[in-house]
Amino acid sequence: MTPGRRSSTFTRLLRHGFTDASAAERLLDSPELAAVRDDPVLLEALGATADPDLALHGLVRLLEAQPGPTAHRELLDTLIAAKPLRDRLLGVLGASAALADHLARHPRDWEVLVTYEPRDLHPGVAEFERGLAEAGDPVGLRVAYRRCLLSIAARDVCGTTDVAETAAELADLATATLRAALALAERAAPEDAAGCRLAVIAMGKCGGHELNYVSDVDVIFVGEAATGADEAKALRSATKLASHMMRICSETTVEGSIWPVDANLRPEGRNGPLVRTLSSHLAYYQRWAKTWEFQALLKARPVAGDRELGQEYIDALEPLVWTAAERENFVTDVQQMRRRVVENIPVAEVDRELKLGPGGLRDVEFAVQLLQLVHGRADATIRSGTTLVALQALAAGGYVGRADAMQLDDAYRFLRSMEHRIQLYRLRRTHLVPVDQADLRRLGRSLGLRTDPETELVREWKRHTGVVRRLHEKLFYRPLLDAVAQLATGEARLSPKAARERLEALGYADPAAALRHLEALASGVTRKAAIQRTLLPVLLGWFADSADPDAGLLNFRKVSDALGKTPWYLRLLRDEGAAAENLARVLSAGRLAPDLLMRAPEAVALLGDGDSAREGGGSGGLEPRERAPLEREILAAVGRADNAEDGVRAVRGVRRRELFRTAAADIVDSYGTETNPAEADQGALVDRVGGAVSDLTAATLAGTLRAVVRDGWGDTLPTRFTIIGMGRFGGHELGYGSDADVVFVHEPREGVAEREAADAANKVVSEMRRLLQIPSADPPLLIDADLRPEGKSGPLVRTLKSYEAYYRRWSLGWESQALLRAEPVAGDEELGRRFIELIDPLRYPAEGLGEDAVREIRRLKARMESERLPRGADPKLHTKLGPGGLSDVEWTVQLLQLRHGWVEPGLRTTRTREALAAACAAGLLGAEEASILDEAWVLATRVRNAVMLVRGRAGDTFPPESRELAAVGRYLGYGEGHAGDMLDAYRRTARRARVVVEELFYGA
């Protein structure tokens, strides 16, 4: 051969799929293959395997292990002459390094692949039992098990059996192995075997006839006393036998282990007895079992031991399985099962998980099992424990669309095939898609992808998981629409009873009403109905994820009725995926946002961010608007109005729309969506709402002031007039249900008598309050001026000079404290600035507060705690006045401002969180203390916002009604069934804050 040129063998090896042609050449030149190295049949067969390099290496090892020249020649001759053996043996060697190791240890086991008769194509339990019959000890059983596994893998990799048949054969082999292991245990303890009856019930994938190559074999044991034997002694004997059987299968020997036998699905799990009597099992399932335990029993199947007892177990428990959906806690348990699926996904591996990942095998299995539980009580044809058989039966019964079932079947088979081939390589239990290119190449080739195996594999895998994700929800909801949509005759559809059952299982409290809504939305042949039928399957799923699915569906129907003829509405929901999901979240999260939307349904356009939003009159998107453009829009609307009433009506319309925008954004950010997770920074959510609502309130007051002045006096009021925000308003911390705390300041213009100026100012205030509270479709804005000098007893409006005189002579400590939050919000800016200059010495007194003033503030706070808490309220859950609540944190921060604001500029802010951070930066409290107070204040504020969103009215305590409490929990990030955890977390957070308050505020 010319130096520098490759041999023709090297080139042929590359062409046949070898990746290391040099090593392959050396192996082909080895003495073991000398007789056949140039045989084209061998090279072709190696090139057809998943990994030609691995297959060749395994073949050389197997030949090296042959006991003598005769055996060596027999293997080579058979390999070249018999195509069935060649395909099977090389196919296994190219797919499984573990089985290659087994053949190297047991070099005559290749002979089990020679026989190629019809009865060998689909062996059952009896055939496998014959294959294991010679095993006289645990080591022998392992060898015999691997020999049987070798034949299953050979049929699998050659395509003789499909993935479902392979899984069934693996389950049958497991059945035969359990029987053999139990026989060994009984042989070792004949007295125990004679004194009891023991039945082994297969669960999980073994029970469902769909086992993996490497998987725990889930079992439950049932024991009874033999005739005339003592029951307690019999159960001890049965437990010894069961334990020994488990050890035989699970323990590792020189031949490795078979698989772990897992009995944790038994009643009480690991804490319960390993073996129970049938009556004990029955009592547990009748009284204590959870829904997931009945779900597990869907796959129960007697496989070993006393067959009669095993069948009695199935017969006794089957009625309980098929009535599980009627249990009072079924919906809650179903939701917990769904959460368990999600929570079991390891975050670092989620993108590679075949089983638990999004669109993985668990999604298909869970969906099928849930549909079986819901509909199987009345339809025995769908009660199979095998996923694909059950899916086919669900389609035949009309519970799943046939096209959807075919797509899911195809996806499930592909994903299970991937799982099988991944496990077959090393015979290790894993569900992770490999990342190594060589592993991906072998996996892709094993599935018939030969052009570009790695790329094709990933593309097909992602396509199938995408199908599963898309159909997972559609599987539940599409047939609900088919049941009411009056589609073409002859199409299979759910009966009304079945549809109601499914809605009830998904959390709808009034399934009959829900069906009526679906019928109204989706019936008919119009384009509108067709689009609704496309949208509703996904929307129903989002509604079901909320605390009140019924309200979500009802609200959607109302919005659709109001906007059904509007051209952009359905286009918005169909074309902008975020809009549909945002709408579903908003409509099912409580009363406030839907109420705001129902008063002007066109605001749904805000939920999108494209052309549809602008067509609907919105500015697009859910980002809060800044105050300046908001105020410009409001003042422009007032300028177009004919009178003050019309002007304020327009102002209130803008306020309603912007309140909806803020509430919707808050809900979406708190719940999260499929593409954007929930906002993790709770403080940012609070600041966003507080800033948006406060800016909106300020703009509303500015517009109302302009409307009243323009209607009564034209361009100029006889007195200069400004509005000072107080309390949460001045602190930019308003919630959805907050009043606007203000004080009014005026100053007569030059030449205007004080009486005329005062009358004008009072008339402005009176008219503003009246116009902002006129009953209408828009929510009222209550103006509260009780923080003015002398409170309710003092004049509603004062001149700047009057404020100056009052504060100089009469001002009380609480008034100085209240002024810490004062900030001009509307009206004459220069007058507002002068008011702030007037009050700064009061709220930031030189040299700080004296001890007498500090004692007075503490005394006032203590009195407020004892007198103002509502009768019957739980102090520990009162977000405003309870220990560690808003009042505790705010008074603590304000005391620091009063004492140190004169020397620390950072404390001169109206905002609680800013002042707290500044106090920490100045060393007035530790970082941990500041964090504890901040967390408590943010949580209490979030709870108040949640209560308003959920109930539609303000409240300072958690709602007592369970569904409302659950909705508050969902807003705060707690899943269904975790309301108790939410309350515990609030108490814990408030308790920690109160300890800090005791130290910093009361000096304890």
PDB file of N, CA and C in Angstrom, residues 797-852:
ATOM      1  N   VAL A 797     -60.189  72.540  54.917  1.00  0.00           N
ATOM      2  CA  VAL A 797     -59.139  73.201  54.151  1.00  0.00           C
ATOM      3  C   VAL A 797     -58.566  74.325  54.990  1.00  0.00           C
ATOM      4  N   ARG A 798     -57.248  74.489  54.970  1.00  0.00           N
ATOM      5  CA  ARG A 798     -56.605  75.589  55.695  1.00  0.00           C
ATOM      6  C   ARG A 798     -55.658  76.308  54.739  1.00  0.00           C
ATOM      7  N   THR A 799     -55.393  77.562  55.086  1.00  0.00           N
ATOM      8  CA  THR A 799     -54.355  78.280  54.346  1.00  0.00           C
ATOM      9  C   THR A 799     -52.997  77.834  54.862  1.00  0.00           C
ATOM     10  N   LEU A 800     -51.973  78.139  54.099  1.00  0.00           N
ATOM     11  CA  LEU A 800     -50.617  77.787  54.524  1.00  0.00           C
ATOM     12  C   LEU A 800     -50.280  78.482  55.842  1.00  0.00           C
ATOM     13  N   LYS A 801     -50.739  79.746  56.002  1.00  0.00           N
ATOM     14  CA  LYS A 801     -50.472  80.478  57.247  1.00  0.00           C
ATOM     15  C   LYS A 801     -51.169  79.811  58.423  1.00  0.00           C
ATOM     16  N   SER A 802     -52.395  79.299  58.183  1.00  0.00           N
ATOM     17  CA  SER A 802     -53.129  78.630  59.256  1.00  0.00           C
ATOM     18  C   SER A 802     -52.401  77.365  59.698  1.00  0.00           C
ATOM     19  N   TYR A 803     -51.867  76.603  58.731  1.00  0.00           N
ATOM     20  CA  TYR A 803     -51.084  75.421  59.083  1.00  0.00           C
ATOM     21  C   TYR A 803     -49.868  75.828  59.908  1.00  0.00           C
ATOM     22  N   GLU A 804     -49.226  76.900  59.491  1.00  0.00           N
ATOM     23  CA  GLU A 804     -48.028  77.347  60.188  1.00  0.00           C
ATOM     24  C   GLU A 804     -48.344  77.720  61.628  1.00  0.00           C
ATOM     25  N   ALA A 805     -49.430  78.458  61.821  1.00  0.00           N
ATOM     26  CA  ALA A 805     -49.815  78.870  63.172  1.00  0.00           C
ATOM     27  C   ALA A 805     -50.179  77.651  64.030  1.00  0.00           C
ATOM     28  N   TYR A 806     -50.900  76.722  63.442  1.00  0.00           N
ATOM     29  CA  TYR A 806     -51.330  75.530  64.198  1.00  0.00           C
ATOM     30  C   TYR A 806     -50.121  74.708  64.616  1.00  0.00           C
ATOM     31  N   TYR A 807     -49.239  74.432  63.664  1.00  0.00           N
ATOM     32  CA  TYR A 807     -48.109  73.576  63.977  1.00  0.00           C
ATOM     33  C   TYR A 807     -47.173  74.244  64.986  1.00  0.00           C
ATOM     34  N   ARG A 808     -47.123  75.581  64.954  1.00  0.00           N
ATOM     35  CA  ARG A 808     -46.241  76.282  65.881  1.00  0.00           C
ATOM     36  C   ARG A 808     -46.763  76.189  67.312  1.00  0.00           C
ATOM     37  N   ARG A 809     -48.088  76.191  67.472  1.00  0.00           N
ATOM     38  CA  ARG A 809     -48.655  76.280  68.820  1.00  0.00           C
ATOM     39  C   ARG A 809     -49.251  74.968  69.335  1.00  0.00           C
ATOM     40  N   TRP A 810     -49.883  74.190  68.455  1.00  0.00           N
ATOM     41  CA  TRP A 810     -50.730  73.095  68.946  1.00  0.00           C
ATOM     42  C   TRP A 810     -50.311  71.694  68.491  1.00  0.00           C
ATOM     43  N   SER A 811     -49.372  71.619  67.626  1.00  0.00           N
ATOM     44  CA  SER A 811     -49.074  70.326  67.000  1.00  0.00           C
ATOM     45  C   SER A 811     -48.743  69.246  68.035  1.00  0.00           C
ATOM     46  N   LEU A 812     -49.318  68.059  67.859  1.00  0.00           N
ATOM     47  CA  LEU A 812     -49.091  66.924  68.741  1.00  0.00           C
ATOM     48  C   LEU A 812     -48.059  65.980  68.103  1.00  0.00           C
ATOM     49  N   GLY A 813     -47.544  65.082  68.945  1.00  0.00           N
ATOM     50  CA  GLY A 813     -46.526  64.155  68.458  1.00  0.00           C
ATOM     51  C   GLY A 813     -47.019  63.277  67.318  1.00  0.00           C
ATOM     52  N   TRP A 814     -48.261  62.793  67.402  1.00  0.00           N
ATOM     53  CA  TRP A 814     -48.750  61.913  66.343  1.00  0.00           C
ATOM     54  C   TRP A 814     -48.861  62.648  65.019  1.00  0.00           C
ATOM     55  N   GLU A 815     -49.094  63.970  65.081  1.00  0.00           N
ATOM     56  CA  GLU A 815     -49.190  64.728  63.836  1.00  0.00           C
ATOM     57  C   GLU A 815     -47.827  64.852  63.160  1.00  0.00           C
ATOM     58  N   SER A 816     -46.790  65.050  63.971  1.00  0.00           N
ATOM     59  CA  SER A 816     -45.440  65.071  63.388  1.00  0.00           C
ATOM     60  C   SER A 816     -45.124  63.725  62.742  1.00  0.00           C
ATOM     61  N   GLN A 817     -45.552  62.654  63.425  1.00  0.00           N
ATOM     62  CA  GLN A 817     -45.337  61.326  62.870  1.00  0.00           C
ATOM     63  C   GLN A 817     -46.114  61.152  61.558  1.00  0.00           C
ATOM     64  N   ALA A 818     -47.349  61.615  61.515  1.00  0.00           N
ATOM     65  CA  ALA A 818     -48.156  61.501  60.298  1.00  0.00           C
ATOM     66  C   ALA A 818     -47.536  62.285  59.155  1.00  0.00           C
ATOM     67  N   LEU A 819     -46.902  63.402  59.467  1.00  0.00           N
ATOM     68  CA  LEU A 819     -46.312  64.240  58.421  1.00  0.00           C
ATOM     69  C   LEU A 819     -45.079  63.606  57.775  1.00  0.00           C
ATOM     70  N   LEU A 820     -44.550  62.532  58.385  1.00  0.00           N
ATOM     71  CA  LEU A 820     -43.420  61.846  57.762  1.00  0.00           C
ATOM     72  C   LEU A 820     -43.769  61.330  56.368  1.00  0.00           C
ATOM     73  N   ARG A 821     -45.068  61.107  56.122  1.00  0.00           N
ATOM     74  CA  ARG A 821     -45.500  60.553  54.842  1.00  0.00           C
ATOM     75  C   ARG A 821     -46.055  61.628  53.901  1.00  0.00           C
ATOM     76  N   ALA A 822     -46.013  62.895  54.302  1.00  0.00           N
ATOM     77  CA  ALA A 822     -46.627  63.953  53.504  1.00  0.00           C
ATOM     78  C   ALA A 822     -45.822  64.226  52.239  1.00  0.00           C
ATOM     79  N   GLU A 823     -46.542  64.324  51.100  1.00  0.00           N
ATOM     80  CA  GLU A 823     -45.898  64.616  49.819  1.00  0.00           C
ATOM     81  C   GLU A 823     -46.929  65.240  48.886  1.00  0.00           C
ATOM     82  N   PRO A 824     -46.602  66.345  48.236  1.00  0.00           N
ATOM     83  CA  PRO A 824     -47.554  66.961  47.297  1.00  0.00           C
ATOM     84  C   PRO A 824     -47.894  65.995  46.167  1.00  0.00           C
ATOM     85  N   VAL A 825     -49.195  65.878  45.818  1.00  0.00           N
ATOM     86  CA  VAL A 825     -49.604  64.935  44.774  1.00  0.00           C
ATOM     87  C   VAL A 825     -50.367  65.605  43.634  1.00  0.00           C
ATOM     88  N   ALA A 826     -50.962  66.795  43.879  1.00  0.00           N
ATOM     89  CA  ALA A 826     -51.722  67.453  42.817  1.00  0.00           C
ATOM     90  C   ALA A 826     -51.888  68.931  43.177  1.00  0.00           C
ATOM     91  N   GLY A 827     -52.189  69.726  42.178  1.00  0.00           N
ATOM     92  CA  GLY A 827     -52.443  71.140  42.410  1.00  0.00           C
ATOM     93  C   GLY A 827     -51.206  71.996  42.244  1.00  0.00           C
ATOM     94  N   ASP A 828     -51.187  73.121  42.923  1.00  0.00           N
ATOM     95  CA  ASP A 828     -50.135  74.125  42.789  1.00  0.00           C
ATOM     96  C   ASP A 828     -48.805  73.579  43.325  1.00  0.00           C
ATOM     97  N   GLU A 829     -47.835  73.394  42.429  1.00  0.00           N
ATOM     98  CA  GLU A 829     -46.577  72.765  42.820  1.00  0.00           C
ATOM     99  C   GLU A 829     -45.774  73.643  43.773  1.00  0.00           C
ATOM    100  N   GLU A 830     -45.783  74.968  43.510  1.00  0.00           N
ATOM    101  CA  GLU A 830     -44.973  75.856  44.348  1.00  0.00           C
ATOM    102  C   GLU A 830     -45.541  75.919  45.767  1.00  0.00           C
ATOM    103  N   LEU A 831     -46.866  75.917  45.889  1.00  0.00           N
ATOM    104  CA  LEU A 831     -47.494  75.918  47.211  1.00  0.00           C
ATOM    105  C   LEU A 831     -47.192  74.591  47.931  1.00  0.00           C
ATOM    106  N   GLY A 832     -47.207  73.516  47.181  1.00  0.00           N
ATOM    107  CA  GLY A 832     -46.871  72.228  47.773  1.00  0.00           C
ATOM    108  C   GLY A 832     -45.446  72.207  48.290  1.00  0.00           C
ATOM    109  N   ARG A 833     -44.520  72.791  47.526  1.00  0.00           N
ATOM    110  CA  ARG A 833     -43.134  72.831  47.960  1.00  0.00           C
ATOM    111  C   ARG A 833     -42.982  73.631  49.245  1.00  0.00           C
ATOM    112  N   ARG A 834     -43.688  74.760  49.337  1.00  0.00           N
ATOM    113  CA  ARG A 834     -43.606  75.587  50.546  1.00  0.00           C
ATOM    114  C   ARG A 834     -44.210  74.876  51.757  1.00  0.00           C
ATOM    115  N   PHE A 835     -45.246  74.076  51.530  1.00  0.00           N
ATOM    116  CA  PHE A 835     -45.823  73.293  52.641  1.00  0.00           C
ATOM    117  C   PHE A 835     -44.790  72.290  53.171  1.00  0.00           C
ATOM    118  N   ILE A 836     -44.066  71.654  52.277  1.00  0.00           N
ATOM    119  CA  ILE A 836     -43.047  70.692  52.700  1.00  0.00           C
ATOM    120  C   ILE A 836     -41.944  71.404  53.486  1.00  0.00           C
ATOM    121  N   GLU A 837     -41.544  72.599  53.029  1.00  0.00           N
ATOM    122  CA  GLU A 837     -40.537  73.364  53.769  1.00  0.00           C
ATOM    123  C   GLU A 837     -41.032  73.701  55.171  1.00  0.00           C
ATOM    124  N   LEU A 838     -42.352  73.943  55.287  1.00  0.00           N
ATOM    125  CA  LEU A 838     -42.939  74.277  56.584  1.00  0.00           C
ATOM    126  C   LEU A 838     -42.876  73.087  57.549  1.00  0.00           C
ATOM    127  N   ILE A 839     -43.162  71.867  57.046  1.00  0.00           N
ATOM    128  CA  ILE A 839     -43.305  70.726  57.947  1.00  0.00           C
ATOM    129  C   ILE A 839     -42.000  69.974  58.196  1.00  0.00           C
ATOM    130  N   ASP A 840     -40.962  70.219  57.377  1.00  0.00           N
ATOM    131  CA  ASP A 840     -39.719  69.462  57.554  1.00  0.00           C
ATOM    132  C   ASP A 840     -39.148  69.583  58.967  1.00  0.00           C
ATOM    133  N   PRO A 841     -39.115  70.780  59.581  1.00  0.00           N
ATOM    134  CA  PRO A 841     -38.590  70.857  60.959  1.00  0.00           C
ATOM    135  C   PRO A 841     -39.430  70.070  61.965  1.00  0.00           C
ATOM    136  N   LEU A 842     -40.708  69.866  61.650  1.00  0.00           N
ATOM    137  CA  LEU A 842     -41.568  69.107  62.563  1.00  0.00           C
ATOM    138  C   LEU A 842     -41.300  67.607  62.458  1.00  0.00           C
ATOM    139  N   ARG A 843     -41.134  67.099  61.239  1.00  0.00           N
ATOM    140  CA  ARG A 843     -40.980  65.648  61.080  1.00  0.00           C
ATOM    141  C   ARG A 843     -39.525  65.195  61.212  1.00  0.00           C
ATOM    142  N   TYR A 844     -38.614  66.124  61.050  1.00  0.00           N
ATOM    143  CA  TYR A 844     -37.212  65.787  61.283  1.00  0.00           C
ATOM    144  C   TYR A 844     -36.644  66.779  62.296  1.00  0.00           C
ATOM    145  N   PRO A 845     -37.134  66.713  63.559  1.00  0.00           N
ATOM    146  CA  PRO A 845     -36.771  67.745  64.542  1.00  0.00           C
ATOM    147  C   PRO A 845     -35.269  67.756  64.831  1.00  0.00           C
ATOM    148  N   ALA A 846     -34.732  68.946  64.945  1.00  0.00           N
ATOM    149  CA  ALA A 846     -33.312  69.095  65.256  1.00  0.00           C
ATOM    150  C   ALA A 846     -33.005  68.384  66.565  1.00  0.00           C
ATOM    151  N   GLU A 847     -31.892  67.684  66.587  1.00  0.00           N
ATOM    152  CA  GLU A 847     -31.447  66.894  67.739  1.00  0.00           C
ATOM    153  C   GLU A 847     -32.364  65.694  68.021  1.00  0.00           C
ATOM    154  N   GLY A 848     -33.333  65.456  67.153  1.00  0.00           N
ATOM    155  CA  GLY A 848     -34.190  64.278  67.307  1.00  0.00           C
ATOM    156  C   GLY A 848     -35.244  64.459  68.378  1.00  0.00           C
ATOM    157  N   LEU A 849     -35.917  63.344  68.724  1.00  0.00           N
ATOM    158  CA  LEU A 849     -36.974  63.388  69.736  1.00  0.00           C
ATOM    159  C   LEU A 849     -36.398  63.285  71.137  1.00  0.00           C
ATOM    160  N   GLY A 850     -37.051  63.963  72.062  1.00  0.00           N
ATOM    161  CA  GLY A 850     -36.700  63.790  73.458  1.00  0.00           C
ATOM    162  C   GLY A 850     -37.325  62.516  74.003  1.00  0.00           C
ATOM    163  N   GLU A 851     -36.874  62.093  75.172  1.00  0.00           N
ATOM    164  CA  GLU A 851     -37.368  60.837  75.760  1.00  0.00           C
ATOM    165  C   GLU A 851     -38.859  60.907  76.062  1.00  0.00           C
ATOM    166  N   ASP A 852     -39.334  62.100  76.463  1.00  0.00           N
ATOM    167  CA  ASP A 852     -40.773  62.216  76.743  1.00  0.00           C
ATOM    168  C   ASP A 852     -41.588  61.959  75.483  1.00  0.00           C
TER     169      ASP A 852
END
